[in-house]
PDB file of C-alpha atoms in Angstrom:
ATOM      1  CA  MET A   1      46.068  16.049  74.554  1.00 63.00           C
ATOM      2  CA  ASP A   2      45.056  17.648  71.819  1.00 81.00           C
ATOM      3  CA  LEU A   3      44.485  16.196  68.794  1.00 88.00           C
ATOM      4  CA  ASN A   4      45.348  18.689  66.130  1.00 89.00           C
ATOM      5  CA  THR A   5      45.022  16.384  62.659  1.00 92.00           C
ATOM      6  CA  ILE A   6      40.641  16.549  63.797  1.00 90.00           C
ATOM      7  CA  THR A   7      39.166  18.668  61.525  1.00 91.00           C
ATOM      8  CA  GLU A   8      35.343  18.147  62.373  1.00 91.00           C
ATOM      9  CA  VAL A   9      33.645  16.298  65.601  1.00 91.00           C
ATOM     10  CA  VAL A  10      29.890  14.435  65.212  1.00 91.00           C
ATOM     11  CA  ARG A  11      27.766  15.303  68.288  1.00 89.00           C
ATOM     12  CA  ARG A  12      24.982  14.301  67.517  1.00 88.00           C
ATOM     13  CA  PRO A  13      25.443  11.351  64.686  1.00 88.00           C
ATOM     14  CA  PRO A  14      22.299   9.123  63.140  1.00 83.00           C
ATOM     15  CA  ASP A  15      21.586   6.262  65.148  1.00 80.00           C
ATOM     16  CA  PRO A  16      22.467   3.880  63.456  1.00 83.00           C
ATOM     17  CA  PRO A  17      26.334   5.254  62.541  1.00 87.00           C
ATOM     18  CA  MET A  18      28.292   3.050  60.747  1.00 84.00           C
ATOM     19  CA  VAL A  19      26.330   4.460  58.160  1.00 81.00           C
ATOM     20  CA  HIS A  20      28.214   7.207  57.674  1.00 84.00           C
ATOM     21  CA  TRP A  21      31.591   6.308  58.578  1.00 90.00           C
ATOM     22  CA  ARG A  22      33.985   7.222  56.386  1.00 90.00           C
ATOM     23  CA  ASP A  23      38.494   6.844  56.739  1.00 93.00           C
ATOM     24  CA  GLY A  24      40.285   8.883  59.010  1.00 93.00           C
ATOM     25  CA  ASP A  25      36.783   8.736  62.102  1.00 93.00           C
ATOM     26  CA  ALA A  26      37.102   7.507  65.506  1.00 93.00           C
ATOM     27  CA  TRP A  27      34.029   6.396  67.942  1.00 93.00           C
ATOM     28  CA  LEU A  28      34.447   8.575  70.620  1.00 91.00           C
ATOM     29  CA  ALA A  29      32.779   7.753  74.167  1.00 92.00           C
ATOM     30  CA  GLY A  30      34.298   8.072  76.887  1.00 90.00           C
ATOM     31  CA  GLY A  31      37.818   9.465  75.008  1.00 90.00           C
ATOM     32  CA  THR A  32      40.162   8.687  77.794  1.00 89.00           C
ATOM     33  CA  TRP A  33      42.635   6.923  75.662  1.00 88.00           C
ATOM     34  CA  LEU A  34      41.892   7.935  72.807  1.00 89.00           C
ATOM     35  CA  PHE A  35      43.257  11.771  73.949  1.00 89.00           C
ATOM     36  CA  SER A  36      46.128  10.104  75.955  1.00 88.00           C
ATOM     37  CA  VAL A  37      48.422   9.271  72.684  1.00 89.00           C
ATOM     38  CA  PRO A  38      48.847  11.667  69.033  1.00 90.00           C
ATOM     39  CA  GLN A  39      46.251   9.701  66.950  1.00 92.00           C
ATOM     40  CA  PRO A  40      47.783  12.154  63.639  1.00 92.00           C
ATOM     41  CA  ASP A  41      45.669   9.284  61.157  1.00 93.00           C
ATOM     42  CA  LEU A  42      42.595  10.761  62.673  1.00 93.00           C
ATOM     43  CA  ARG A  43      40.540  13.331  61.236  1.00 93.00           C
ATOM     44  CA  ARG A  44      37.295  13.117  62.707  1.00 93.00           C
ATOM     45  CA  LEU A  45      35.103  12.250  66.217  1.00 93.00           C
ATOM     46  CA  VAL A  46      32.008  10.542  65.779  1.00 93.00           C
ATOM     47  CA  ASP A  47      30.601  11.383  69.623  1.00 92.00           C
ATOM     48  CA  LEU A  48      28.562   7.540  70.161  1.00 93.00           C
ATOM     49  CA  SER A  49      27.557   9.084  74.165  1.00 88.00           C
ATOM     50  CA  ALA A  50      24.836  11.795  72.478  1.00 87.00           C
ATOM     51  CA  LEU A  51      22.887   8.536  70.861  1.00 90.00           C
ATOM     52  CA  GLY A  52      21.728   7.570  74.709  1.00 90.00           C
ATOM     53  CA  TRP A  53      22.439   3.885  74.418  1.00 93.00           C
ATOM     54  CA  ASP A  54      21.356   2.544  77.944  1.00 96.00           C
ATOM     55  CA  ALA A  55      23.726   1.603  80.161  1.00 96.00           C
ATOM     56  CA  VAL A  56      22.364  -1.614  81.809  1.00 97.00           C
ATOM     57  CA  THR A  57      19.387  -3.396  81.301  1.00 97.00           C
ATOM     58  CA  VAL A  58      18.616  -6.609  83.662  1.00 96.00           C
ATOM     59  CA  THR A  59      16.336  -9.233  81.662  1.00 96.00           C
ATOM     60  CA  GLU A  60      15.200 -12.578  82.458  1.00 95.00           C
ATOM     61  CA  ASP A  61      17.973 -13.999  80.423  1.00 96.00           C
ATOM     62  CA  GLY A  62      20.875 -11.795  81.742  1.00 97.00           C
ATOM     63  CA  VAL A  63      22.472  -8.418  81.785  1.00 97.00           C
ATOM     64  CA  HIS A  64      22.410  -6.550  78.295  1.00 98.00           C
ATOM     65  CA  ILE A  65      25.135  -3.430  79.154  1.00 98.00           C
ATOM     66  CA  GLY A  66      25.477  -0.963  76.357  1.00 97.00           C
ATOM     67  CA  ALA A  67      28.857   0.210  74.790  1.00 96.00           C
ATOM     68  CA  THR A  68      28.412   3.172  75.859  1.00 96.00           C
ATOM     69  CA  CYS A  69      28.141   2.413  79.397  1.00 97.00           C
ATOM     70  CA  THR A  70      30.306   3.570  81.861  1.00 96.00           C
ATOM     71  CA  ILE A  71      32.546   2.551  83.973  1.00 95.00           C
ATOM     72  CA  ARG A  72      30.552   3.541  86.977  1.00 96.00           C
ATOM     73  CA  GLN A  73      26.930   3.109  86.112  1.00 96.00           C
ATOM     74  CA  LEU A  74      28.098  -0.500  85.904  1.00 97.00           C
ATOM     75  CA  TYR A  75      29.812  -0.765  89.579  1.00 96.00           C
ATOM     76  CA  GLU A  76      26.101   1.430  90.384  1.00 95.00           C
ATOM     77  CA  THR A  77      24.084  -1.328  89.013  1.00 95.00           C
ATOM     78  CA  ALA A  78      22.325  -3.068  91.445  1.00 89.00           C
ATOM     79  CA  PRO A  79      24.012  -6.168  93.147  1.00 87.00           C
ATOM     80  CA  GLN A  80      21.815  -9.289  91.425  1.00 89.00           C
ATOM     81  CA  ASP A  81      21.355 -12.075  94.241  1.00 89.00           C
ATOM     82  CA  HIS A  82      19.985 -14.781  92.369  1.00 93.00           C
ATOM     83  CA  TRP A  83      22.810 -13.979  89.764  1.00 96.00           C
ATOM     84  CA  PRO A  84      25.932 -14.439  91.985  1.00 96.00           C
ATOM     85  CA  ALA A  85      28.814 -14.159  89.078  1.00 97.00           C
ATOM     86  CA  PHE A  86      27.059 -10.538  88.898  1.00 97.00           C
ATOM     87  CA  SER A  87      29.547  -9.166  91.356  1.00 96.00           C
ATOM     88  CA  LEU A  88      32.741 -10.250  89.657  1.00 97.00           C
ATOM     89  CA  ALA A  89      31.460  -7.098  87.314  1.00 97.00           C
ATOM     90  CA  ARG A  90      32.380  -4.611  90.446  1.00 95.00           C
ATOM     91  CA  THR A  91      35.769  -6.885  91.330  1.00 95.00           C
ATOM     92  CA  SER A  92      36.504  -5.855  87.921  1.00 96.00           C
ATOM     93  CA  CYS A  93      35.431  -2.817  87.829  1.00 95.00           C
ATOM     94  CA  GLU A  94      37.581  -2.225  90.621  1.00 93.00           C
ATOM     95  CA  ALA A  95      40.200  -3.808  89.108  1.00 92.00           C
ATOM     96  CA  PHE A  96      40.861  -0.371  86.152  1.00 85.00           C
ATOM     97  CA  LEU A  97      42.934   1.488  90.224  1.00 73.00           C
ATOM     98  CA  SER A  98      42.331   5.440  88.507  1.00 75.00           C
ATOM     99  CA  SER A  99      40.725   8.115  89.981  1.00 77.00           C
ATOM    100  CA  PHE A 100      36.936   9.016  89.779  1.00 79.00           C
ATOM    101  CA  LYS A 101      37.736  10.855  86.258  1.00 83.00           C
ATOM    102  CA  VAL A 102      37.691   8.379  84.573  1.00 85.00           C
ATOM    103  CA  TRP A 103      35.496   6.182  86.170  1.00 86.00           C
ATOM    104  CA  ASN A 104      32.977   8.482  85.182  1.00 91.00           C
ATOM    105  CA  ALA A 105      34.213   8.545  81.737  1.00 92.00           C
ATOM    106  CA  ALA A 106      35.553   5.306  80.654  1.00 94.00           C
ATOM    107  CA  THR A 107      32.874   3.104  79.237  1.00 96.00           C
ATOM    108  CA  VAL A 108      33.170  -0.107  78.914  1.00 97.00           C
ATOM    109  CA  GLY A 109      32.469  -0.574  75.081  1.00 97.00           C
ATOM    110  CA  GLY A 110      35.618   1.170  74.795  1.00 95.00           C
ATOM    111  CA  ASN A 111      38.032  -1.077  77.086  1.00 96.00           C
ATOM    112  CA  ILE A 112      36.701  -3.915  75.849  1.00 97.00           C
ATOM    113  CA  CYS A 113      37.646  -2.181  72.074  1.00 96.00           C
ATOM    114  CA  LEU A 114      41.265  -1.237  73.171  1.00 95.00           C
ATOM    115  CA  SER A 115      41.871  -4.998  74.132  1.00 97.00           C
ATOM    116  CA  LEU A 116      45.053  -4.751  76.420  1.00 95.00           C
ATOM    117  CA  PRO A 117      45.668  -7.485  77.677  1.00 96.00           C
ATOM    118  CA  ALA A 118      44.848  -5.995  81.416  1.00 94.00           C
ATOM    119  CA  GLY A 119      40.893  -4.755  79.990  1.00 96.00           C
ATOM    120  CA  PRO A 120      38.687  -5.369  82.820  1.00 96.00           C
ATOM    121  CA  MET A 121      35.947  -5.656  80.990  1.00 97.00           C
ATOM    122  CA  ILE A 122      36.892  -8.178  79.174  1.00 98.00           C
ATOM    123  CA  THR A 123      38.177 -10.237  81.982  1.00 98.00           C
ATOM    124  CA  LEU A 124      34.909  -9.946  82.722  1.00 98.00           C
ATOM    125  CA  SER A 125      32.976 -10.854  80.451  1.00 98.00           C
ATOM    126  CA  VAL A 126      35.189 -14.000  78.837  1.00 98.00           C
ATOM    127  CA  ALA A 127      34.978 -15.017  82.716  1.00 98.00           C
ATOM    128  CA  LEU A 128      30.847 -15.385  81.985  1.00 98.00           C
ATOM    129  CA  GLU A 129      30.725 -16.212  78.830  1.00 98.00           C
ATOM    130  CA  ALA A 130      29.390 -13.113  77.060  1.00 98.00           C
ATOM    131  CA  THR A 131      28.500 -12.251  73.868  1.00 98.00           C
ATOM    132  CA  TYR A 132      29.615  -9.023  72.052  1.00 98.00           C
ATOM    133  CA  THR A 133      26.707  -7.529  69.664  1.00 98.00           C
ATOM    134  CA  LEU A 134      28.470  -5.489  65.759  1.00 97.00           C
ATOM    135  CA  CYS A 135      27.677  -3.186  64.159  1.00 94.00           C
ATOM    136  CA  ALA A 136      28.722  -2.497  60.354  1.00 94.00           C
ATOM    137  CA  PRO A 137      28.508  -0.092  58.195  1.00 92.00           C
ATOM    138  CA  ASP A 138      26.417  -1.493  55.892  1.00 89.00           C
ATOM    139  CA  GLY A 139      23.488  -1.870  58.284  1.00 88.00           C
ATOM    140  CA  THR A 140      24.159  -5.300  59.670  1.00 93.00           C
ATOM    141  CA  GLU A 141      24.767  -6.961  62.486  1.00 94.00           C
ATOM    142  CA  ARG A 142      26.403 -10.094  63.810  1.00 97.00           C
ATOM    143  CA  THR A 143      26.880 -11.871  67.709  1.00 98.00           C
ATOM    144  CA  VAL A 144      30.354 -12.605  68.640  1.00 98.00           C
ATOM    145  CA  ALA A 145      31.664 -15.229  71.796  1.00 98.00           C
ATOM    146  CA  ALA A 146      33.547 -12.617  74.134  1.00 98.00           C
ATOM    147  CA  ALA A 147      36.717 -15.299  73.856  1.00 98.00           C
ATOM    148  CA  ASP A 148      37.311 -14.694  70.140  1.00 98.00           C
ATOM    149  CA  PHE A 149      36.760 -10.667  69.791  1.00 98.00           C
ATOM    150  CA  VAL A 150      40.271  -9.753  70.982  1.00 98.00           C
ATOM    151  CA  THR A 151      43.308 -12.038  69.233  1.00 98.00           C
ATOM    152  CA  GLY A 152      46.157 -10.155  70.301  1.00 97.00           C
ATOM    153  CA  ASP A 153      47.835  -7.335  72.785  1.00 96.00           C
ATOM    154  CA  ASN A 154      45.603  -4.336  71.078  1.00 95.00           C
ATOM    155  CA  ARG A 155      44.624  -6.713  68.363  1.00 97.00           C
ATOM    156  CA  ASN A 156      40.610  -7.763  67.749  1.00 98.00           C
ATOM    157  CA  ILE A 157      37.917  -8.646  65.307  1.00 98.00           C
ATOM    158  CA  LEU A 158      35.989  -5.785  64.374  1.00 97.00           C
ATOM    159  CA  THR A 159      36.855  -4.636  60.665  1.00 95.00           C
ATOM    160  CA  PRO A 160      37.138  -0.754  59.602  1.00 93.00           C
ATOM    161  CA  GLY A 161      34.255   1.319  60.507  1.00 93.00           C
ATOM    162  CA  GLU A 162      32.390  -1.685  62.508  1.00 95.00           C
ATOM    163  CA  LEU A 163      31.724  -0.897  65.941  1.00 95.00           C
ATOM    164  CA  LEU A 164      30.849  -2.648  69.503  1.00 97.00           C
ATOM    165  CA  ARG A 165      26.512  -2.265  70.241  1.00 96.00           C
ATOM    166  CA  SER A 166      26.289  -3.987  73.364  1.00 97.00           C
ATOM    167  CA  ILE A 167      27.404  -6.719  75.528  1.00 98.00           C
ATOM    168  CA  HIS A 168      25.320  -9.713  76.685  1.00 98.00           C
ATOM    169  CA  LEU A 169      25.841 -11.491  80.428  1.00 98.00           C
ATOM    170  CA  PRO A 170      23.674 -14.824  79.500  1.00 98.00           C
ATOM    171  CA  ALA A 171      21.764 -15.888  82.673  1.00 97.00           C
ATOM    172  CA  ASP A 172      23.130 -19.230  83.147  1.00 97.00           C
ATOM    173  CA  ALA A 173      26.594 -18.350  83.639  1.00 98.00           C
ATOM    174  CA  LEU A 174      25.694 -15.956  86.413  1.00 98.00           C
ATOM    175  CA  ARG A 175      24.572 -18.795  88.316  1.00 97.00           C
ATOM    176  CA  LYS A 176      27.757 -19.742  88.947  1.00 97.00           C
ATOM    177  CA  ARG A 177      30.106 -20.219  91.605  1.00 96.00           C
ATOM    178  CA  HIS A 178      32.755 -18.309  90.551  1.00 96.00           C
ATOM    179  CA  THR A 179      35.943 -16.716  92.189  1.00 97.00           C
ATOM    180  CA  HIS A 180      38.727 -14.971  90.809  1.00 98.00           C
ATOM    181  CA  ARG A 181      42.626 -14.181  91.936  1.00 97.00           C
ATOM    182  CA  ARG A 182      44.685 -11.003  90.630  1.00 97.00           C
ATOM    183  CA  PHE A 183      48.439  -9.803  90.720  1.00 96.00           C
ATOM    184  CA  SER A 184      49.955  -6.332  90.447  1.00 93.00           C
ATOM    185  CA  LEU A 185      53.111  -5.004  90.806  1.00 89.00           C
ATOM    186  CA  THR A 186      51.511  -2.091  93.701  1.00 83.00           C
ATOM    187  CA  ARG A 187      48.661  -1.135  95.031  1.00 77.00           C
ATOM    188  CA  LEU A 188      47.323   1.110  92.231  1.00 73.00           C
ATOM    189  CA  GLY A 189      48.825  -1.206  89.499  1.00 80.00           C
ATOM    190  CA  ARG A 190      47.504  -2.637  85.932  1.00 88.00           C
ATOM    191  CA  SER A 191      47.222  -6.193  86.613  1.00 94.00           C
ATOM    192  CA  THR A 192      49.990  -8.423  86.332  1.00 96.00           C
ATOM    193  CA  VAL A 193      47.095 -11.633  86.010  1.00 97.00           C
ATOM    194  CA  PHE A 194      44.248 -11.413  86.676  1.00 98.00           C
ATOM    195  CA  LEU A 195      42.416 -15.033  86.370  1.00 98.00           C
ATOM    196  CA  ALA A 196      38.344 -16.081  86.833  1.00 98.00           C
ATOM    197  CA  ALA A 197      37.411 -19.567  87.179  1.00 98.00           C
ATOM    198  CA  THR A 198      33.495 -20.164  87.473  1.00 98.00           C
ATOM    199  CA  ARG A 199      31.675 -23.445  88.390  1.00 97.00           C
ATOM    200  CA  THR A 200      28.213 -25.116  87.106  1.00 96.00           C
ATOM    201  CA  PRO A 201      26.183 -25.115  90.239  1.00 94.00           C
ATOM    202  CA  GLY A 202      25.321 -28.940  90.509  1.00 92.00           C
ATOM    203  CA  THR A 203      27.932 -30.324  88.575  1.00 94.00           C
ATOM    204  CA  THR A 204      31.515 -30.446  88.702  1.00 95.00           C
ATOM    205  CA  ASP A 205      32.886 -28.513  86.075  1.00 96.00           C
ATOM    206  CA  LEU A 206      35.140 -25.866  85.810  1.00 97.00           C
ATOM    207  CA  LEU A 207      36.124 -23.100  83.919  1.00 98.00           C
ATOM    208  CA  LEU A 208      39.240 -21.320  84.342  1.00 98.00           C
ATOM    209  CA  THR A 209      39.663 -17.920  82.348  1.00 98.00           C
ATOM    210  CA  ILE A 210      43.368 -16.306  81.805  1.00 98.00           C
ATOM    211  CA  THR A 211      43.661 -12.254  81.183  1.00 98.00           C
ATOM    212  CA  ALA A 212      46.011 -10.110  82.250  1.00 97.00           C
ATOM    213  CA  GLY A 213      49.522 -12.448  81.389  1.00 97.00           C
ATOM    214  CA  THR A 214      48.330 -13.345  77.782  1.00 98.00           C
ATOM    215  CA  THR A 215      48.382 -11.302  74.703  1.00 98.00           C
ATOM    216  CA  ARG A 216      44.436 -12.862  74.224  1.00 98.00           C
ATOM    217  CA  PRO A 217      42.311 -14.022  76.945  1.00 98.00           C
ATOM    218  CA  ILE A 218      42.643 -17.856  77.851  1.00 98.00           C
ATOM    219  CA  ARG A 219      39.765 -20.097  78.897  1.00 98.00           C
ATOM    220  CA  LEU A 220      40.505 -23.783  79.509  1.00 98.00           C
ATOM    221  CA  ALA A 221      37.268 -25.816  80.290  1.00 97.00           C
ATOM    222  CA  PHE A 222      36.682 -28.748  82.846  1.00 97.00           C
ATOM    223  CA  ASP A 223      33.918 -31.683  82.676  1.00 96.00           C
ATOM    224  CA  SER A 224      34.411 -32.529  85.957  1.00 95.00           C
ATOM    225  CA  THR A 225      37.405 -31.300  88.608  1.00 94.00           C
ATOM    226  CA  PRO A 226      40.875 -31.602  87.459  1.00 96.00           C
ATOM    227  CA  ASP A 227      43.860 -32.764  90.179  1.00 96.00           C
ATOM    228  CA  ALA A 228      47.099 -30.306  90.259  1.00 97.00           C
ATOM    229  CA  ALA A 229      49.182 -31.553  87.617  1.00 98.00           C
ATOM    230  CA  THR A 230      46.117 -31.404  85.316  1.00 98.00           C
ATOM    231  CA  LEU A 231      45.491 -28.683  85.579  1.00 98.00           C
ATOM    232  CA  ARG A 232      49.030 -27.461  85.222  1.00 98.00           C
ATOM    233  CA  ASP A 233      49.803 -29.289  82.580  1.00 98.00           C
ATOM    234  CA  ARG A 234      47.397 -27.644  80.881  1.00 98.00           C
ATOM    235  CA  ILE A 235      48.622 -24.136  81.344  1.00 98.00           C
ATOM    236  CA  ASP A 236      52.248 -25.004  80.562  1.00 97.00           C
ATOM    237  CA  ASP A 237      50.535 -25.959  77.499  1.00 97.00           C
ATOM    238  CA  LEU A 238      49.447 -22.736  76.317  1.00 97.00           C
ATOM    239  CA  PRO A 239      51.957 -21.469  72.984  1.00 96.00           C
ATOM    240  CA  GLY A 240      55.103 -19.846  74.575  1.00 94.00           C
ATOM    241  CA  ASP A 241      53.722 -16.618  72.436  1.00 95.00           C
ATOM    242  CA  VAL A 242      50.538 -16.005  74.217  1.00 97.00           C
ATOM    243  CA  TRP A 243      52.339 -15.082  77.321  1.00 98.00           C
ATOM    244  CA  PHE A 244      52.218 -11.722  78.144  1.00 97.00           C
ATOM    245  CA  GLU A 245      55.489  -8.903  78.784  1.00 96.00           C
ATOM    246  CA  ASP A 246      56.132  -5.827  79.570  1.00 94.00           C
ATOM    247  CA  PRO A 247      57.648  -3.989  83.017  1.00 91.00           C
ATOM    248  CA  ASN A 248      54.380  -4.986  85.268  1.00 89.00           C
ATOM    249  CA  GLY A 249      55.860  -8.690  84.317  1.00 93.00           C
ATOM    250  CA  THR A 250      58.039 -11.594  82.102  1.00 96.00           C
ATOM    251  CA  ALA A 251      56.434 -13.759  80.796  1.00 97.00           C
ATOM    252  CA  ASP A 252      57.755 -16.414  82.865  1.00 97.00           C
ATOM    253  CA  HIS A 253      56.826 -14.258  85.839  1.00 97.00           C
ATOM    254  CA  ARG A 254      53.177 -14.156  84.609  1.00 97.00           C
ATOM    255  CA  ARG A 255      52.876 -17.900  83.968  1.00 98.00           C
ATOM    256  CA  HIS A 256      54.359 -19.229  87.359  1.00 98.00           C
ATOM    257  CA  LEU A 257      51.512 -16.583  88.736  1.00 98.00           C
ATOM    258  CA  THR A 258      48.606 -18.201  86.685  1.00 98.00           C
ATOM    259  CA  ARG A 259      50.074 -22.054  87.646  1.00 98.00           C
ATOM    260  CA  HIS A 260      50.056 -20.843  90.857  1.00 98.00           C
ATOM    261  CA  PHE A 261      46.286 -18.615  91.580  1.00 98.00           C
ATOM    262  CA  ALA A 262      45.014 -21.198  89.308  1.00 98.00           C
ATOM    263  CA  GLU A 263      45.786 -24.254  92.284  1.00 98.00           C
ATOM    264  CA  GLN A 264      44.319 -21.966  94.840  1.00 98.00           C
ATOM    265  CA  MET A 265      40.608 -20.980  92.363  1.00 97.00           C
ATOM    266  CA  ARG A 266      40.508 -25.157  92.523  1.00 97.00           C
ATOM    267  CA  VAL A 267      41.194 -25.938  96.179  1.00 96.00           C
ATOM    268  CA  GLU A 268      39.081 -23.017  97.381  1.00 96.00           C
ATOM    269  CA  LEU A 269      35.730 -24.285  94.091  1.00 95.00           C
ATOM    270  CA  ALA A 270      36.103 -28.446  95.691  1.00 91.00           C
ATOM    271  CA  GLU A 271      36.440 -27.659  98.764  1.00 85.00           C
ATOM    272  CA  GLU A 272      33.025 -25.826  99.206  1.00 71.00           C
ATOM    273  CA  ASP A 273      31.668 -29.320  96.978  1.00 64.00           C
ATOM    274  CA  ARG A 274      32.542 -30.815 100.318  1.00 60.00           C
ATOM    275  CA  PRO A 275      29.793 -32.002 102.615  1.00 52.00           C
TER     276      PRO A 275
END
């Protein structure tokens, strides 16, 4: 889509680019959403792709993902055998179910900052207990938990001119055992629900992450494996307005699917504990 209100595109911004932020600006990374709908309030685009941020860096403390890393680059990152939960990265990339054109342009940071319920990079980062580095126009940085970033459908904690610089998946979370469930109405459809569960090796704890079916990501933590009734009660105790509703599913449908898949994952991880 042509954005006919844009008067300037900053192709080579300074690094960091936030210091020159002004009203009417938008950060441009992949642009797969930005150019898909009218943007009448925008006057200038600041191209972040020219900054050359590292896509994926693997260190002893985990995996660091640059905000401009494309879905393709993340998907093609080599599996980390000592970090079994990192395979959730590929699973989450596949949840886009989009063309190769989108995979080659859409960015991890863009998907997170768009903050839609079905954003699979949100599922990945919340399930693996990620932290985000956010940069403000005054040059300061802050680190926030991925679980606290999205506050609702297309809403998050970013302030004007602030940008997401990087995502850190910690080694401790990457070592965990994990499982997931995803449902969509059609084979190539948007996620109706997308759930992930992790367990620390040598323990019976359970961390359940609920996304796509809710307006913001939900995490339910248990020190030990809950029984079926306890798990169901925790899900039923969630506020009624947290359940998302659109043509892909009603709130009741999404709640039902969440209960169903959460129980499957509880049983799956519990069975792996048996000798």
